[in-house]
Amino acid sequence: KFLLKRRGASACDAKVAMFEFRRHFFKKILAELPAALRARRLETSERTVIALVAKQMATKTLREHRAGRLAEGGLASLRGDVDALRAMLEPVIEKVTPGDAFPS
């Protein structure tokens, strides 16, 4: 964020760029998680990081949407991603924290 601002990006542009970075990281988790789950059980620290990323994504998505920088489709897309994450994790852990990011 600092580097973006230092290069002349507006605060709004920096927020959008950081949001896209978070979204890319979340999509990477979704893409790589099935293989990781087939290979082994997740460690507690890994579950904690995944839950934190999901919660941050939910919070940032709502903020971007409320600020008018994210369309309704983006909001729905993230909800689908969080639901997909929950479905992947339910069989292997007792309690899935990322689902708390989007209460039903």
CSV table of N, CA, C and O in Angstrom, one decimal:
chain,number,residue,atom,x,y,z
A,1,LYS,N,0.8,-1.2,0.0
A,1,LYS,CA,0.0,0.0,0.0
A,1,LYS,C,0.9,1.3,0.0
A,1,LYS,O,0.6,2.2,-0.7
A,2,PHE,N,1.9,1.2,0.8
A,2,PHE,CA,2.8,2.3,0.9
A,2,PHE,C,3.5,2.6,-0.4
A,2,PHE,O,3.6,3.7,-0.9
A,3,LEU,N,3.9,1.5,-1.1
A,3,LEU,CA,4.6,1.7,-2.4
A,3,LEU,C,3.6,2.2,-3.5
A,3,LEU,O,4.0,3.1,-4.3
A,4,LEU,N,2.4,1.8,-3.4
A,4,LEU,CA,1.4,2.3,-4.4
A,4,LEU,C,1.2,3.8,-4.2
A,4,LEU,O,1.2,4.6,-5.1
A,5,LYS,N,1.1,4.2,-2.9
A,5,LYS,CA,0.9,5.6,-2.7
A,5,LYS,C,2.1,6.4,-3.0
A,5,LYS,O,2.0,7.6,-3.5
A,6,ARG,N,3.3,5.9,-2.7
A,6,ARG,CA,4.5,6.6,-3.0
A,6,ARG,C,4.7,6.8,-4.6
A,6,ARG,O,5.3,7.8,-5.0
A,7,ARG,N,4.2,5.8,-5.3
A,7,ARG,CA,4.2,5.9,-6.8
A,7,ARG,C,3.1,6.8,-7.4
A,7,ARG,O,3.0,6.9,-8.6
A,8,GLY,N,2.3,7.4,-6.5
A,8,GLY,CA,1.3,8.4,-7.0
A,8,GLY,C,-0.1,7.8,-7.1
A,8,GLY,O,-1.0,8.5,-7.5
A,9,ALA,N,-0.3,6.6,-6.6
A,9,ALA,CA,-1.7,6.1,-6.6
A,9,ALA,C,-2.5,6.8,-5.6
A,9,ALA,O,-2.1,7.1,-4.5
A,10,SER,N,-3.8,7.0,-5.9
A,10,SER,CA,-4.7,7.6,-5.0
A,10,SER,C,-5.0,6.6,-3.9
A,10,SER,O,-4.8,5.4,-4.0
A,11,ALA,N,-5.5,7.1,-2.8
A,11,ALA,CA,-5.9,6.2,-1.7
A,11,ALA,C,-7.0,5.2,-2.1
A,11,ALA,O,-6.9,4.0,-1.8
A,12,CYS,N,-7.9,5.7,-3.0
A,12,CYS,CA,-8.9,4.8,-3.5
A,12,CYS,C,-8.3,3.7,-4.4
A,12,CYS,O,-8.6,2.5,-4.3
A,13,ASP,N,-7.3,4.1,-5.3
A,13,ASP,CA,-6.7,3.1,-6.1
A,13,ASP,C,-5.8,2.1,-5.3
A,13,ASP,O,-5.8,0.9,-5.6
A,14,ALA,N,-5.2,2.6,-4.2
A,14,ALA,CA,-4.4,1.7,-3.4
A,14,ALA,C,-5.4,0.7,-2.7
A,14,ALA,O,-5.0,-0.5,-2.5
A,15,LYS,N,-6.5,1.1,-2.2
A,15,LYS,CA,-7.5,0.2,-1.6
A,15,LYS,C,-8.0,-0.9,-2.6
A,15,LYS,O,-8.1,-2.0,-2.2
A,16,VAL,N,-8.3,-0.4,-3.8
A,16,VAL,CA,-8.7,-1.4,-4.8
A,16,VAL,C,-7.6,-2.4,-5.1
A,16,VAL,O,-7.8,-3.6,-5.2
A,17,ALA,N,-6.4,-2.0,-5.2
A,17,ALA,CA,-5.2,-2.9,-5.5
A,17,ALA,C,-5.0,-3.9,-4.3
A,17,ALA,O,-4.8,-5.0,-4.6
A,18,MET,N,-5.1,-3.4,-3.1
A,18,MET,CA,-5.0,-4.3,-2.0
A,18,MET,C,-6.1,-5.3,-1.9
A,18,MET,O,-5.9,-6.4,-1.5
A,19,PHE,N,-7.3,-4.9,-2.2
A,19,PHE,CA,-8.4,-5.8,-2.2
A,19,PHE,C,-8.2,-6.9,-3.3
A,19,PHE,O,-8.4,-8.0,-3.0
A,20,GLU,N,-7.7,-6.5,-4.4
A,20,GLU,CA,-7.5,-7.5,-5.5
A,20,GLU,C,-6.4,-8.4,-5.1
A,20,GLU,O,-6.4,-9.6,-5.4
A,21,PHE,N,-5.4,-7.9,-4.4
A,21,PHE,CA,-4.3,-8.8,-3.9
A,21,PHE,C,-4.9,-9.8,-2.9
A,21,PHE,O,-4.6,-11.0,-3.0
A,22,ARG,N,-5.7,-9.4,-2.0
A,22,ARG,CA,-6.4,-10.3,-1.0
A,22,ARG,C,-7.2,-11.3,-1.7
A,22,ARG,O,-7.3,-12.5,-1.4
A,23,ARG,N,-8.0,-10.8,-2.7
A,23,ARG,CA,-8.9,-11.7,-3.4
A,23,ARG,C,-8.1,-12.8,-4.2
A,23,ARG,O,-8.4,-14.0,-4.2
A,24,HIS,N,-7.0,-12.4,-4.8
A,24,HIS,CA,-6.1,-13.4,-5.5
A,24,HIS,C,-5.6,-14.4,-4.5
A,24,HIS,O,-5.6,-15.6,-4.8
A,25,PHE,N,-5.1,-14.0,-3.3
A,25,PHE,CA,-4.6,-14.9,-2.3
A,25,PHE,C,-5.7,-15.9,-1.9
A,25,PHE,O,-5.5,-17.1,-1.7
A,26,PHE,N,-7.0,-15.4,-1.7
A,26,PHE,CA,-8.1,-16.2,-1.3
A,26,PHE,C,-8.4,-17.3,-2.4
A,26,PHE,O,-8.6,-18.5,-2.1
A,27,LYS,N,-8.4,-16.8,-3.6
A,27,LYS,CA,-8.6,-17.8,-4.8
A,27,LYS,C,-7.5,-18.8,-4.8
A,27,LYS,O,-7.8,-20.0,-5.2
A,28,LYS,N,-6.3,-18.5,-4.5
A,28,LYS,CA,-5.2,-19.4,-4.5
A,28,LYS,C,-5.4,-20.5,-3.4
A,28,LYS,O,-5.1,-21.6,-3.6
A,29,ILE,N,-5.9,-20.1,-2.3
A,29,ILE,CA,-6.2,-21.0,-1.2
A,29,ILE,C,-7.3,-22.0,-1.7
A,29,ILE,O,-7.1,-23.2,-1.6
A,30,LEU,N,-8.3,-21.5,-2.3
A,30,LEU,CA,-9.4,-22.3,-2.9
A,30,LEU,C,-8.9,-23.3,-3.9
A,30,LEU,O,-9.3,-24.5,-3.9
A,31,ALA,N,-7.9,-22.9,-4.7
A,31,ALA,CA,-7.4,-23.7,-5.8
A,31,ALA,C,-6.5,-24.8,-5.2
A,31,ALA,O,-6.5,-26.0,-5.7
A,32,GLU,N,-5.7,-24.5,-4.2
A,32,GLU,CA,-4.7,-25.5,-3.7
A,32,GLU,C,-5.2,-26.3,-2.5
A,32,GLU,O,-4.6,-27.3,-2.2
A,33,LEU,N,-6.3,-25.9,-1.9
A,33,LEU,CA,-6.7,-26.6,-0.7
A,33,LEU,C,-7.1,-28.1,-1.0
A,33,LEU,O,-6.8,-29.0,-0.2
A,34,PRO,N,-7.9,-28.4,-2.1
A,34,PRO,CA,-8.2,-29.8,-2.3
A,34,PRO,C,-7.0,-30.8,-2.3
A,34,PRO,O,-7.1,-31.8,-1.7
A,35,ALA,N,-6.0,-30.4,-3.0
A,35,ALA,CA,-4.8,-31.2,-3.0
A,35,ALA,C,-4.2,-31.4,-1.7
A,35,ALA,O,-3.7,-32.5,-1.3
A,36,ALA,N,-4.1,-30.3,-0.9
A,36,ALA,CA,-3.5,-30.3,0.4
A,36,ALA,C,-4.4,-31.2,1.3
A,36,ALA,O,-3.8,-32.0,2.1
A,37,LEU,N,-5.7,-31.2,1.2
A,37,LEU,CA,-6.5,-32.0,2.0
A,37,LEU,C,-6.4,-33.5,1.7
A,37,LEU,O,-6.6,-34.4,2.5
A,38,ARG,N,-6.2,-33.8,0.4
A,38,ARG,CA,-6.0,-35.2,0.0
A,38,ARG,C,-4.7,-35.8,0.6
A,38,ARG,O,-4.6,-36.9,0.9
A,39,ALA,N,-3.7,-34.9,0.7
A,39,ALA,CA,-2.4,-35.3,1.1
A,39,ALA,C,-2.2,-35.5,2.6
A,39,ALA,O,-1.6,-36.4,3.1
A,40,ARG,N,-2.9,-34.7,3.4
A,40,ARG,CA,-2.7,-34.7,4.8
A,40,ARG,C,-3.8,-33.9,5.5
A,40,ARG,O,-4.5,-33.1,4.9
A,41,ARG,N,-3.9,-34.0,6.8
A,41,ARG,CA,-4.8,-33.2,7.6
A,41,ARG,C,-4.1,-31.8,7.9
A,41,ARG,O,-2.9,-31.7,8.0
A,42,LEU,N,-5.0,-30.8,7.9
A,42,LEU,CA,-4.5,-29.4,8.1
A,42,LEU,C,-4.0,-29.2,9.6
A,42,LEU,O,-4.7,-29.7,10.5
A,43,GLU,N,-2.9,-28.5,9.7
A,43,GLU,CA,-2.5,-28.2,11.1
A,43,GLU,C,-3.4,-27.1,11.6
A,43,GLU,O,-4.0,-26.3,10.9
A,44,THR,N,-3.4,-26.9,12.9
A,44,THR,CA,-4.2,-25.9,13.5
A,44,THR,C,-3.8,-24.5,13.0
A,44,THR,O,-4.7,-23.6,12.7
A,45,SER,N,-2.5,-24.2,12.8
A,45,SER,CA,-2.1,-22.9,12.3
A,45,SER,C,-2.6,-22.7,10.9
A,45,SER,O,-2.9,-21.6,10.6
A,46,GLU,N,-2.6,-23.7,10.1
A,46,GLU,CA,-3.1,-23.6,8.7
A,46,GLU,C,-4.6,-23.2,8.7
A,46,GLU,O,-5.1,-22.4,8.0
A,47,ARG,N,-5.4,-23.9,9.6
A,47,ARG,CA,-6.8,-23.6,9.7
A,47,ARG,C,-7.0,-22.2,10.2
A,47,ARG,O,-7.9,-21.5,9.7
A,48,THR,N,-6.2,-21.8,11.1
A,48,THR,CA,-6.3,-20.4,11.6
A,48,THR,C,-6.0,-19.4,10.5
A,48,THR,O,-6.8,-18.4,10.4
A,49,VAL,N,-5.0,-19.6,9.7
A,49,VAL,CA,-4.7,-18.6,8.6
A,49,VAL,C,-5.8,-18.6,7.6
A,49,VAL,O,-6.2,-17.6,7.2
A,50,ILE,N,-6.3,-19.8,7.3
A,50,ILE,CA,-7.4,-19.9,6.3
A,50,ILE,C,-8.7,-19.1,6.8
A,50,ILE,O,-9.3,-18.4,6.1
A,51,ALA,N,-9.0,-19.4,8.1
A,51,ALA,CA,-10.1,-18.7,8.7
A,51,ALA,C,-9.9,-17.2,8.7
A,51,ALA,O,-10.9,-16.4,8.4
A,52,LEU,N,-8.7,-16.7,9.0
A,52,LEU,CA,-8.4,-15.3,9.1
A,52,LEU,C,-8.6,-14.7,7.7
A,52,LEU,O,-9.2,-13.6,7.5
A,53,VAL,N,-8.0,-15.3,6.7
A,53,VAL,CA,-8.1,-14.8,5.3
A,53,VAL,C,-9.6,-14.7,4.9
A,53,VAL,O,-10.0,-13.7,4.3
A,54,ALA,N,-10.4,-15.8,5.2
A,54,ALA,CA,-11.8,-15.7,4.8
A,54,ALA,C,-12.5,-14.6,5.5
A,54,ALA,O,-13.3,-13.9,4.9
A,55,LYS,N,-12.3,-14.4,6.8
A,55,LYS,CA,-12.9,-13.3,7.5
A,55,LYS,C,-12.5,-12.0,7.0
A,55,LYS,O,-13.4,-11.1,6.8
A,56,GLN,N,-11.2,-11.8,6.7
A,56,GLN,CA,-10.8,-10.5,6.2
A,56,GLN,C,-11.4,-10.3,4.8
A,56,GLN,O,-11.7,-9.1,4.5
A,57,MET,N,-11.4,-11.3,4.0
A,57,MET,CA,-12.0,-11.1,2.7
A,57,MET,C,-13.5,-10.7,2.8
A,57,MET,O,-14.0,-9.8,2.0
A,58,ALA,N,-14.2,-11.3,3.7
A,58,ALA,CA,-15.6,-11.0,3.8
A,58,ALA,C,-15.8,-9.5,4.3
A,58,ALA,O,-16.6,-8.8,3.7
A,59,THR,N,-15.0,-9.1,5.2
A,59,THR,CA,-15.0,-7.7,5.7
A,59,THR,C,-14.6,-6.7,4.7
A,59,THR,O,-15.3,-5.7,4.4
A,60,LYS,N,-13.5,-7.0,4.0
A,60,LYS,CA,-13.1,-6.1,2.9
A,60,LYS,C,-14.0,-6.0,1.7
A,60,LYS,O,-14.2,-5.0,1.1
A,61,THR,N,-14.6,-7.2,1.4
A,61,THR,CA,-15.6,-7.2,0.3
A,61,THR,C,-16.8,-6.3,0.7
A,61,THR,O,-17.3,-5.5,-0.2
A,62,LEU,N,-17.3,-6.4,1.9
A,62,LEU,CA,-18.4,-5.6,2.3
A,62,LEU,C,-18.1,-4.1,2.2
A,62,LEU,O,-18.8,-3.3,1.8
A,63,ARG,N,-16.9,-3.8,2.7
A,63,ARG,CA,-16.4,-2.4,2.7
A,63,ARG,C,-16.3,-1.9,1.2
A,63,ARG,O,-16.7,-0.7,0.9
A,64,GLU,N,-15.7,-2.7,0.4
A,64,GLU,CA,-15.6,-2.3,-1.0
A,64,GLU,C,-17.0,-2.1,-1.7
A,64,GLU,O,-17.2,-1.2,-2.5
A,65,HIS,N,-17.9,-3.0,-1.4
A,65,HIS,CA,-19.2,-2.9,-1.9
A,65,HIS,C,-19.9,-1.6,-1.4
A,65,HIS,O,-20.5,-0.9,-2.2
A,66,ARG,N,-19.9,-1.4,-0.1
A,66,ARG,CA,-20.5,-0.2,0.4
A,66,ARG,C,-19.9,1.1,-0.1
A,66,ARG,O,-20.6,2.1,-0.2
A,67,ALA,N,-18.6,1.1,-0.4
A,67,ALA,CA,-18.0,2.3,-1.0
A,67,ALA,C,-18.2,2.4,-2.5
A,67,ALA,O,-17.8,3.4,-3.1
A,68,GLY,N,-18.9,1.5,-3.1
A,68,GLY,CA,-19.3,1.6,-4.5
A,68,GLY,C,-18.2,1.1,-5.4
A,68,GLY,O,-18.3,1.4,-6.6
A,69,ARG,N,-17.2,0.5,-4.9
A,69,ARG,CA,-16.1,0.0,-5.7
A,69,ARG,C,-16.2,-1.5,-6.1
A,69,ARG,O,-15.4,-2.0,-6.9
A,70,LEU,N,-17.3,-2.1,-5.7
A,70,LEU,CA,-17.5,-3.5,-6.0
A,70,LEU,C,-19.0,-3.7,-6.3
A,70,LEU,O,-19.8,-3.4,-5.5
A,71,ALA,N,-19.3,-4.3,-7.4
A,71,ALA,CA,-20.7,-4.5,-7.8
A,71,ALA,C,-21.3,-5.7,-7.0
A,71,ALA,O,-20.6,-6.4,-6.4
A,72,GLU,N,-22.6,-5.8,-7.1
A,72,GLU,CA,-23.3,-6.8,-6.4
A,72,GLU,C,-22.8,-8.2,-6.8
A,72,GLU,O,-22.8,-9.1,-6.0
A,73,GLY,N,-22.4,-8.4,-8.1
A,73,GLY,CA,-21.9,-9.7,-8.5
A,73,GLY,C,-20.6,-10.1,-7.8
A,73,GLY,O,-20.4,-11.3,-7.5
A,74,GLY,N,-19.8,-9.1,-7.4
A,74,GLY,CA,-18.5,-9.4,-6.7
A,74,GLY,C,-18.9,-9.9,-5.3
A,74,GLY,O,-18.2,-10.8,-4.7
A,75,LEU,N,-19.9,-9.3,-4.7
A,75,LEU,CA,-20.4,-9.7,-3.4
A,75,LEU,C,-20.9,-11.2,-3.4
A,75,LEU,O,-20.5,-12.0,-2.6
A,76,ALA,N,-21.7,-11.5,-4.4
A,76,ALA,CA,-22.2,-12.8,-4.6
A,76,ALA,C,-21.1,-13.8,-4.8
A,76,ALA,O,-21.1,-14.9,-4.4
A,77,SER,N,-20.1,-13.4,-5.6
A,77,SER,CA,-19.0,-14.3,-6.0
A,77,SER,C,-18.2,-14.7,-4.7
A,77,SER,O,-17.8,-15.8,-4.5
A,78,LEU,N,-17.9,-13.7,-3.8
A,78,LEU,CA,-17.2,-14.0,-2.6
A,78,LEU,C,-18.0,-15.0,-1.7
A,78,LEU,O,-17.5,-15.9,-1.1
A,79,ARG,N,-19.3,-14.7,-1.6
A,79,ARG,CA,-20.2,-15.6,-0.8
A,79,ARG,C,-20.0,-17.0,-1.3
A,79,ARG,O,-19.9,-18.0,-0.6
A,80,GLY,N,-20.0,-17.2,-2.6
A,80,GLY,CA,-19.9,-18.5,-3.2
A,80,GLY,C,-18.5,-19.1,-2.9
A,80,GLY,O,-18.4,-20.3,-2.6
A,81,ASP,N,-17.5,-18.3,-2.9
A,81,ASP,CA,-16.2,-18.8,-2.6
A,81,ASP,C,-16.1,-19.2,-1.1
A,81,ASP,O,-15.5,-20.3,-0.8
A,82,VAL,N,-16.7,-18.5,-0.2
A,82,VAL,CA,-16.7,-18.8,1.2
A,82,VAL,C,-17.5,-20.1,1.4
A,82,VAL,O,-17.0,-21.0,2.2
A,83,ASP,N,-18.6,-20.2,0.7
A,83,ASP,CA,-19.4,-21.5,0.8
A,83,ASP,C,-18.6,-22.7,0.3
A,83,ASP,O,-18.6,-23.8,0.9
A,84,ALA,N,-17.8,-22.5,-0.8
A,84,ALA,CA,-17.0,-23.5,-1.3
A,84,ALA,C,-15.9,-23.9,-0.3
A,84,ALA,O,-15.6,-25.1,-0.1
A,85,LEU,N,-15.3,-22.9,0.3
A,85,LEU,CA,-14.3,-23.2,1.3
A,85,LEU,C,-14.9,-24.0,2.5
A,85,LEU,O,-14.3,-25.0,2.9
A,86,ARG,N,-16.0,-23.6,2.9
A,86,ARG,CA,-16.7,-24.3,4.0
A,86,ARG,C,-17.0,-25.8,3.6
A,86,ARG,O,-16.7,-26.7,4.4
A,87,ALA,N,-17.4,-26.0,2.4
A,87,ALA,CA,-17.7,-27.3,2.0
A,87,ALA,C,-16.5,-28.2,1.9
A,87,ALA,O,-16.5,-29.4,2.2
A,88,MET,N,-15.3,-27.6,1.5
A,88,MET,CA,-14.1,-28.4,1.5
A,88,MET,C,-13.6,-28.7,2.9
A,88,MET,O,-13.1,-29.8,3.1
A,89,LEU,N,-13.8,-27.8,3.8
A,89,LEU,CA,-13.3,-28.1,5.2
A,89,LEU,C,-14.2,-28.9,6.1
A,89,LEU,O,-13.7,-29.5,7.0
A,90,GLU,N,-15.5,-28.9,5.9
A,90,GLU,CA,-16.4,-29.6,6.8
A,90,GLU,C,-16.0,-31.0,7.0
A,90,GLU,O,-16.1,-31.5,8.1
A,91,PRO,N,-15.7,-31.8,5.9
A,91,PRO,CA,-15.4,-33.2,6.2
A,91,PRO,C,-14.1,-33.4,7.0
A,91,PRO,O,-14.0,-34.5,7.6
A,92,VAL,N,-13.2,-32.5,7.1
A,92,VAL,CA,-11.9,-32.7,7.8
A,92,VAL,C,-11.7,-32.1,9.1
A,92,VAL,O,-10.8,-32.4,9.9
A,93,ILE,N,-12.6,-31.1,9.4
A,93,ILE,CA,-12.5,-30.5,10.8
A,93,ILE,C,-13.8,-30.3,11.4
A,93,ILE,O,-14.8,-30.2,10.7
A,94,GLU,N,-13.9,-30.3,12.7
A,94,GLU,CA,-15.1,-30.3,13.4
A,94,GLU,C,-15.9,-29.0,13.3
A,94,GLU,O,-17.1,-28.9,13.2
A,95,LYS,N,-15.1,-27.9,13.3
A,95,LYS,CA,-15.7,-26.6,13.4
A,95,LYS,C,-15.1,-25.7,12.3
A,95,LYS,O,-13.9,-25.5,12.3
A,96,VAL,N,-15.9,-25.1,11.4
A,96,VAL,CA,-15.3,-24.3,10.3
A,96,VAL,C,-15.6,-22.8,10.6
A,96,VAL,O,-16.7,-22.3,10.6
A,97,THR,N,-14.5,-22.1,11.0
A,97,THR,CA,-14.6,-20.7,11.4
A,97,THR,C,-15.0,-19.8,10.2
A,97,THR,O,-15.7,-18.8,10.4
A,98,PRO,N,-14.4,-20.0,9.0
A,98,PRO,CA,-14.7,-19.1,7.9
A,98,PRO,C,-16.2,-18.8,7.6
A,98,PRO,O,-16.6,-17.8,7.2
A,99,GLY,N,-17.1,-19.8,7.9
A,99,GLY,CA,-18.5,-19.7,7.7
A,99,GLY,C,-19.1,-18.6,8.6
A,99,GLY,O,-20.1,-18.0,8.2
A,100,ASP,N,-18.4,-18.3,9.7
A,100,ASP,CA,-18.9,-17.2,10.6
A,100,ASP,C,-18.8,-15.8,9.9
A,100,ASP,O,-19.4,-14.9,10.3
A,101,ALA,N,-18.0,-15.7,8.8
A,101,ALA,CA,-17.8,-14.4,8.2
A,101,ALA,C,-19.1,-14.0,7.5
A,101,ALA,O,-19.4,-12.9,7.3
A,102,PHE,N,-19.9,-15.0,7.1
A,102,PHE,CA,-21.2,-14.7,6.4
A,102,PHE,C,-22.3,-15.5,7.1
A,102,PHE,O,-22.7,-16.6,6.8
A,103,PRO,N,-22.8,-14.9,8.2
A,103,PRO,CA,-23.9,-15.5,8.9
A,103,PRO,C,-25.1,-15.7,8.0
A,103,PRO,O,-25.4,-14.9,7.2
A,104,SER,N,-25.8,-16.9,8.1
A,104,SER,CA,-26.9,-17.2,7.3
A,104,SER,C,-28.1,-16.4,7.7
A,104,SER,O,-28.3,-15.9,8.8
